[in-house]
PDB file of C-alpha atoms in Angstrom:
ATOM      1  CA  MET O   1     218.792 204.847 174.686  1.00 70.00           C
ATOM      2  CA  ILE O   2     221.743 202.510 174.933  1.00 78.00           C
ATOM      3  CA  ARG O   3     222.420 199.626 176.864  1.00 82.00           C
ATOM      4  CA  ARG O   4     225.088 197.602 176.276  1.00 81.00           C
ATOM      5  CA  TYR O   5     225.402 193.680 177.291  1.00 79.00           C
ATOM      6  CA  ARG O   6     227.692 190.645 177.421  1.00 83.00           C
ATOM      7  CA  VAL O   7     226.548 187.977 175.607  1.00 82.00           C
ATOM      8  CA  ARG O   8     227.790 184.351 174.945  1.00 82.00           C
ATOM      9  CA  VAL O   9     228.067 183.180 171.799  1.00 84.00           C
ATOM     10  CA  ASP O  10     229.311 179.360 171.200  1.00 79.00           C
ATOM     11  CA  GLY O  11     231.380 179.917 174.185  1.00 79.00           C
ATOM     12  CA  GLN O  12     232.595 183.464 173.064  1.00 81.00           C
ATOM     13  CA  GLU O  13     231.732 186.234 175.172  1.00 83.00           C
ATOM     14  CA  PHE O  14     230.844 189.661 172.914  1.00 82.00           C
ATOM     15  CA  GLU O  15     229.878 193.006 174.867  1.00 81.00           C
ATOM     16  CA  VAL O  16     227.105 194.849 172.508  1.00 80.00           C
ATOM     17  CA  GLU O  17     225.118 197.686 172.627  1.00 79.00           C
ATOM     18  CA  VAL O  18     221.714 198.107 171.939  1.00 78.00           C
ATOM     19  CA  GLU O  19     219.362 201.291 170.301  1.00 74.00           C
ATOM     20  CA  SER O  20     216.500 201.567 171.606  1.00 68.00           C
ATOM     21  CA  LEU O  21     214.359 202.303 168.770  1.00 67.00           C
ATOM     22  CA  GLY O  22     210.888 202.166 170.121  1.00 59.00           C
ATOM     23  CA  PRO O  23     207.811 200.200 170.895  1.00 56.00           C
ATOM     24  CA  VAL O  24     207.787 198.882 167.009  1.00 48.00           C
ATOM     25  CA  VAL O  25     208.680 195.033 167.262  1.00 47.00           C
ATOM     26  CA  ALA O  26     208.291 192.873 164.128  1.00 46.00           C
ATOM     27  CA  GLU O  27     206.064 189.997 164.200  1.00 44.00           C
ATOM     28  CA  GLY O  28     207.410 187.081 165.448  1.00 44.00           C
ATOM     29  CA  ALA O  29     210.538 188.910 167.466  1.00 46.00           C
ATOM     30  CA  ALA O  30     211.592 188.906 171.070  1.00 46.00           C
ATOM     31  CA  ARG O  31     210.813 191.964 173.616  1.00 47.00           C
ATOM     32  CA  ALA O  32     213.530 191.997 175.689  1.00 47.00           C
ATOM     33  CA  VAL O  33     212.728 193.618 179.364  1.00 47.00           C
ATOM     34  CA  ALA O  34     215.224 196.794 180.520  1.00 48.00           C
ATOM     35  CA  GLY O  35     216.936 195.458 183.436  1.00 48.00           C
ATOM     36  CA  ALA O  36     216.346 192.231 182.674  1.00 47.00           C
ATOM     37  CA  PRO O  37     219.555 189.595 183.401  1.00 51.00           C
ATOM     38  CA  VAL O  38     220.836 189.005 180.096  1.00 48.00           C
ATOM     39  CA  GLU O  39     220.401 184.685 181.019  1.00 47.00           C
ATOM     40  CA  ALA O  40     216.712 185.100 179.748  1.00 42.00           C
ATOM     41  CA  ALA O  41     217.541 186.625 176.119  1.00 43.00           C
ATOM     42  CA  ALA O  42     219.123 182.048 176.135  1.00 42.00           C
ATOM     43  CA  GLU O  43     215.330 180.787 176.657  1.00 43.00           C
ATOM     44  CA  VAL O  44     214.318 182.638 173.675  1.00 45.00           C
ATOM     45  CA  ALA O  45     214.556 179.719 171.138  1.00 48.00           C
ATOM     46  CA  PRO O  46     216.761 179.686 168.150  1.00 48.00           C
ATOM     47  CA  PRO O  47     215.096 179.932 164.357  1.00 49.00           C
ATOM     48  CA  PRO O  48     214.383 176.170 162.982  1.00 51.00           C
ATOM     49  CA  ARG O  49     217.387 175.118 160.337  1.00 48.00           C
ATOM     50  CA  PRO O  50     215.806 173.846 157.135  1.00 47.00           C
ATOM     51  CA  GLU O  51     216.985 170.189 156.661  1.00 46.00           C
ATOM     52  CA  ALA O  52     217.983 169.881 152.956  1.00 42.00           C
ATOM     53  CA  ALA O  53     219.781 173.376 151.888  1.00 42.00           C
ATOM     54  CA  GLU O  54     219.129 174.402 148.607  1.00 43.00           C
ATOM     55  CA  PRO O  55     221.724 172.977 145.436  1.00 40.00           C
ATOM     56  CA  ARG O  56     224.079 175.647 144.685  1.00 40.00           C
ATOM     57  CA  ALA O  57     222.706 178.114 142.220  1.00 37.00           C
ATOM     58  CA  GLY O  58     225.731 179.895 139.453  1.00 37.00           C
ATOM     59  CA  GLY O  59     227.782 180.991 142.503  1.00 40.00           C
ATOM     60  CA  SER O  60     225.004 182.786 144.407  1.00 40.00           C
ATOM     61  CA  GLY O  61     225.615 180.919 147.997  1.00 46.00           C
ATOM     62  CA  GLY O  62     223.830 178.391 149.057  1.00 46.00           C
ATOM     63  CA  ALA O  63     225.239 174.967 149.580  1.00 44.00           C
ATOM     64  CA  ARG O  64     224.226 171.418 148.977  1.00 45.00           C
ATOM     65  CA  PRO O  65     222.362 169.104 150.339  1.00 46.00           C
ATOM     66  CA  ALA O  66     224.444 166.159 152.159  1.00 40.00           C
ATOM     67  CA  ALA O  67     225.500 163.801 149.979  1.00 45.00           C
ATOM     68  CA  ALA O  68     226.512 161.952 153.248  1.00 48.00           C
ATOM     69  CA  ALA O  69     224.687 160.720 156.301  1.00 70.00           C
ATOM     70  CA  GLY O  70     226.186 162.061 159.493  1.00 87.00           C
ATOM     71  CA  GLU O  71     225.982 165.123 161.966  1.00 93.00           C
ATOM     72  CA  ARG O  72     225.526 168.382 159.707  1.00 95.00           C
ATOM     73  CA  VAL O  73     226.986 171.080 160.199  1.00 96.00           C
ATOM     74  CA  VAL O  74     225.280 173.995 159.386  1.00 96.00           C
ATOM     75  CA  ALA O  75     226.298 177.770 159.246  1.00 95.00           C
ATOM     76  CA  PRO O  76     224.869 179.828 162.599  1.00 95.00           C
ATOM     77  CA  LEU O  77     224.287 182.899 160.805  1.00 94.00           C
ATOM     78  CA  PRO O  78     224.376 184.237 157.278  1.00 95.00           C
ATOM     79  CA  GLY O  79     228.581 185.453 156.007  1.00 95.00           C
ATOM     80  CA  VAL O  80     231.217 184.814 153.554  1.00 96.00           C
ATOM     81  CA  VAL O  81     234.223 181.678 154.337  1.00 97.00           C
ATOM     82  CA  LEU O  82     236.732 182.928 154.704  1.00 96.00           C
ATOM     83  CA  GLU O  83     239.309 180.406 155.514  1.00 96.00           C
ATOM     84  CA  VAL O  84     238.212 176.182 155.446  1.00 97.00           C
ATOM     85  CA  ARG O  85     240.541 174.481 157.679  1.00 97.00           C
ATOM     86  CA  ALA O  86     239.041 170.593 157.691  1.00 96.00           C
ATOM     87  CA  GLU O  87     238.859 168.127 154.733  1.00 96.00           C
ATOM     88  CA  GLU O  88     237.585 165.568 153.551  1.00 96.00           C
ATOM     89  CA  GLY O  89     238.723 162.516 155.219  1.00 95.00           C
ATOM     90  CA  GLN O  90     240.312 164.614 157.948  1.00 96.00           C
ATOM     91  CA  ARG O  91     239.459 162.790 161.750  1.00 97.00           C
ATOM     92  CA  VAL O  92     238.734 166.030 164.041  1.00 96.00           C
ATOM     93  CA  GLU O  93     237.998 165.877 167.653  1.00 96.00           C
ATOM     94  CA  GLU O  94     234.733 167.680 169.444  1.00 94.00           C
ATOM     95  CA  GLY O  95     235.460 171.466 169.486  1.00 95.00           C
ATOM     96  CA  ASP O  96     238.127 171.731 166.398  1.00 96.00           C
ATOM     97  CA  VAL O  97     237.786 174.752 164.115  1.00 96.00           C
ATOM     98  CA  LEU O  98     236.574 173.251 161.160  1.00 97.00           C
ATOM     99  CA  CYS O  99     236.265 177.050 158.997  1.00 97.00           C
ATOM    100  CA  VAL O 100     236.508 180.404 159.864  1.00 96.00           C
ATOM    101  CA  LEU O 101     233.127 182.538 158.874  1.00 96.00           C
ATOM    102  CA  GLU O 102     233.146 186.677 158.485  1.00 95.00           C
ATOM    103  CA  ALA O 103     229.726 187.976 159.976  1.00 91.00           C
ATOM    104  CA  MET O 104     229.464 191.388 160.426  1.00 88.00           C
ATOM    105  CA  LYS O 105     232.948 192.358 160.387  1.00 90.00           C
ATOM    106  CA  MET O 106     233.859 189.495 162.557  1.00 94.00           C
ATOM    107  CA  GLU O 107     235.560 186.529 162.374  1.00 95.00           C
ATOM    108  CA  ASN O 108     233.933 182.886 163.688  1.00 95.00           C
ATOM    109  CA  GLU O 109     234.978 179.862 164.363  1.00 96.00           C
ATOM    110  CA  ILE O 110     232.794 177.078 163.276  1.00 96.00           C
ATOM    111  CA  THR O 111     233.926 173.969 165.240  1.00 96.00           C
ATOM    112  CA  ALA O 112     233.286 170.450 165.346  1.00 95.00           C
ATOM    113  CA  PRO O 113     229.799 169.799 167.271  1.00 95.00           C
ATOM    114  CA  VAL O 114     231.210 165.492 167.585  1.00 94.00           C
ATOM    115  CA  GLY O 115     234.594 163.958 167.503  1.00 94.00           C
ATOM    116  CA  GLY O 116     233.974 162.236 163.425  1.00 95.00           C
ATOM    117  CA  THR O 117     235.670 162.288 160.403  1.00 96.00           C
ATOM    118  CA  VAL O 118     235.083 164.786 157.499  1.00 96.00           C
ATOM    119  CA  ALA O 119     232.796 163.250 155.266  1.00 96.00           C
ATOM    120  CA  GLU O 120     231.909 166.104 153.387  1.00 96.00           C
ATOM    121  CA  VAL O 121     233.042 169.592 152.540  1.00 96.00           C
ATOM    122  CA  ALA O 122     230.670 171.746 150.748  1.00 97.00           C
ATOM    123  CA  VAL O 123     231.824 175.012 151.229  1.00 97.00           C
ATOM    124  CA  ARG O 124     234.741 177.102 149.650  1.00 96.00           C
ATOM    125  CA  PRO O 125     236.790 180.222 150.651  1.00 96.00           C
ATOM    126  CA  SER O 126     235.417 183.644 149.167  1.00 96.00           C
ATOM    127  CA  GLU O 127     231.805 181.166 149.359  1.00 96.00           C
ATOM    128  CA  ALA O 128     228.456 183.805 150.498  1.00 96.00           C
ATOM    129  CA  VAL O 129     226.298 181.775 152.841  1.00 96.00           C
ATOM    130  CA  ASN O 130     222.773 181.541 154.511  1.00 96.00           C
ATOM    131  CA  THR O 131     221.809 180.840 157.962  1.00 94.00           C
ATOM    132  CA  GLY O 132     221.647 176.763 157.889  1.00 95.00           C
ATOM    133  CA  ASP O 133     223.095 176.270 154.661  1.00 96.00           C
ATOM    134  CA  LEU O 134     225.385 172.918 155.252  1.00 96.00           C
ATOM    135  CA  LEU O 135     228.966 173.447 155.429  1.00 97.00           C
ATOM    136  CA  PHE O 136     230.621 170.162 156.756  1.00 97.00           C
ATOM    137  CA  VAL O 137     229.088 166.720 157.304  1.00 96.00           C
ATOM    138  CA  LEU O 138     231.102 164.421 160.200  1.00 96.00           C
ATOM    139  CA  ALA O 139     230.752 161.017 160.195  1.00 94.00           C
ATOM    140  CA  ALA O 140     230.664 158.990 163.002  1.00 87.00           C
ATOM    141  CA  GLY O 141     234.183 156.946 163.948  1.00 72.00           C
TER     142      GLY O 141
END
């Protein structure tokens, strides 16, 4: 059975189709109840994000640990950096696009969660990142 849902991710709305493959559910996965409102899915907590990312190793992806203290902006999902729109020293406002991340053939704009100054840019175009990898550090001010 295929069901259609409308989901909201970081303020952007998407329509998705989900096909039921049977009762097998991976350990720790959330179960969706047929006919349950979409808002119920929002109650599932996201997976914990690592506090420090692994250092880069030979361009295999992954971001460096933050060199500066401040608001960490991490990858919300694995993908490839298509475009970096912010540079170190640049002043950004909450909601400004810092970079564009391609994931599952969709372009995702990664925005500043707070206003401040870009203290560190930890990624470059064409670089693969994993969920939780450091993208930027924003300093207050």
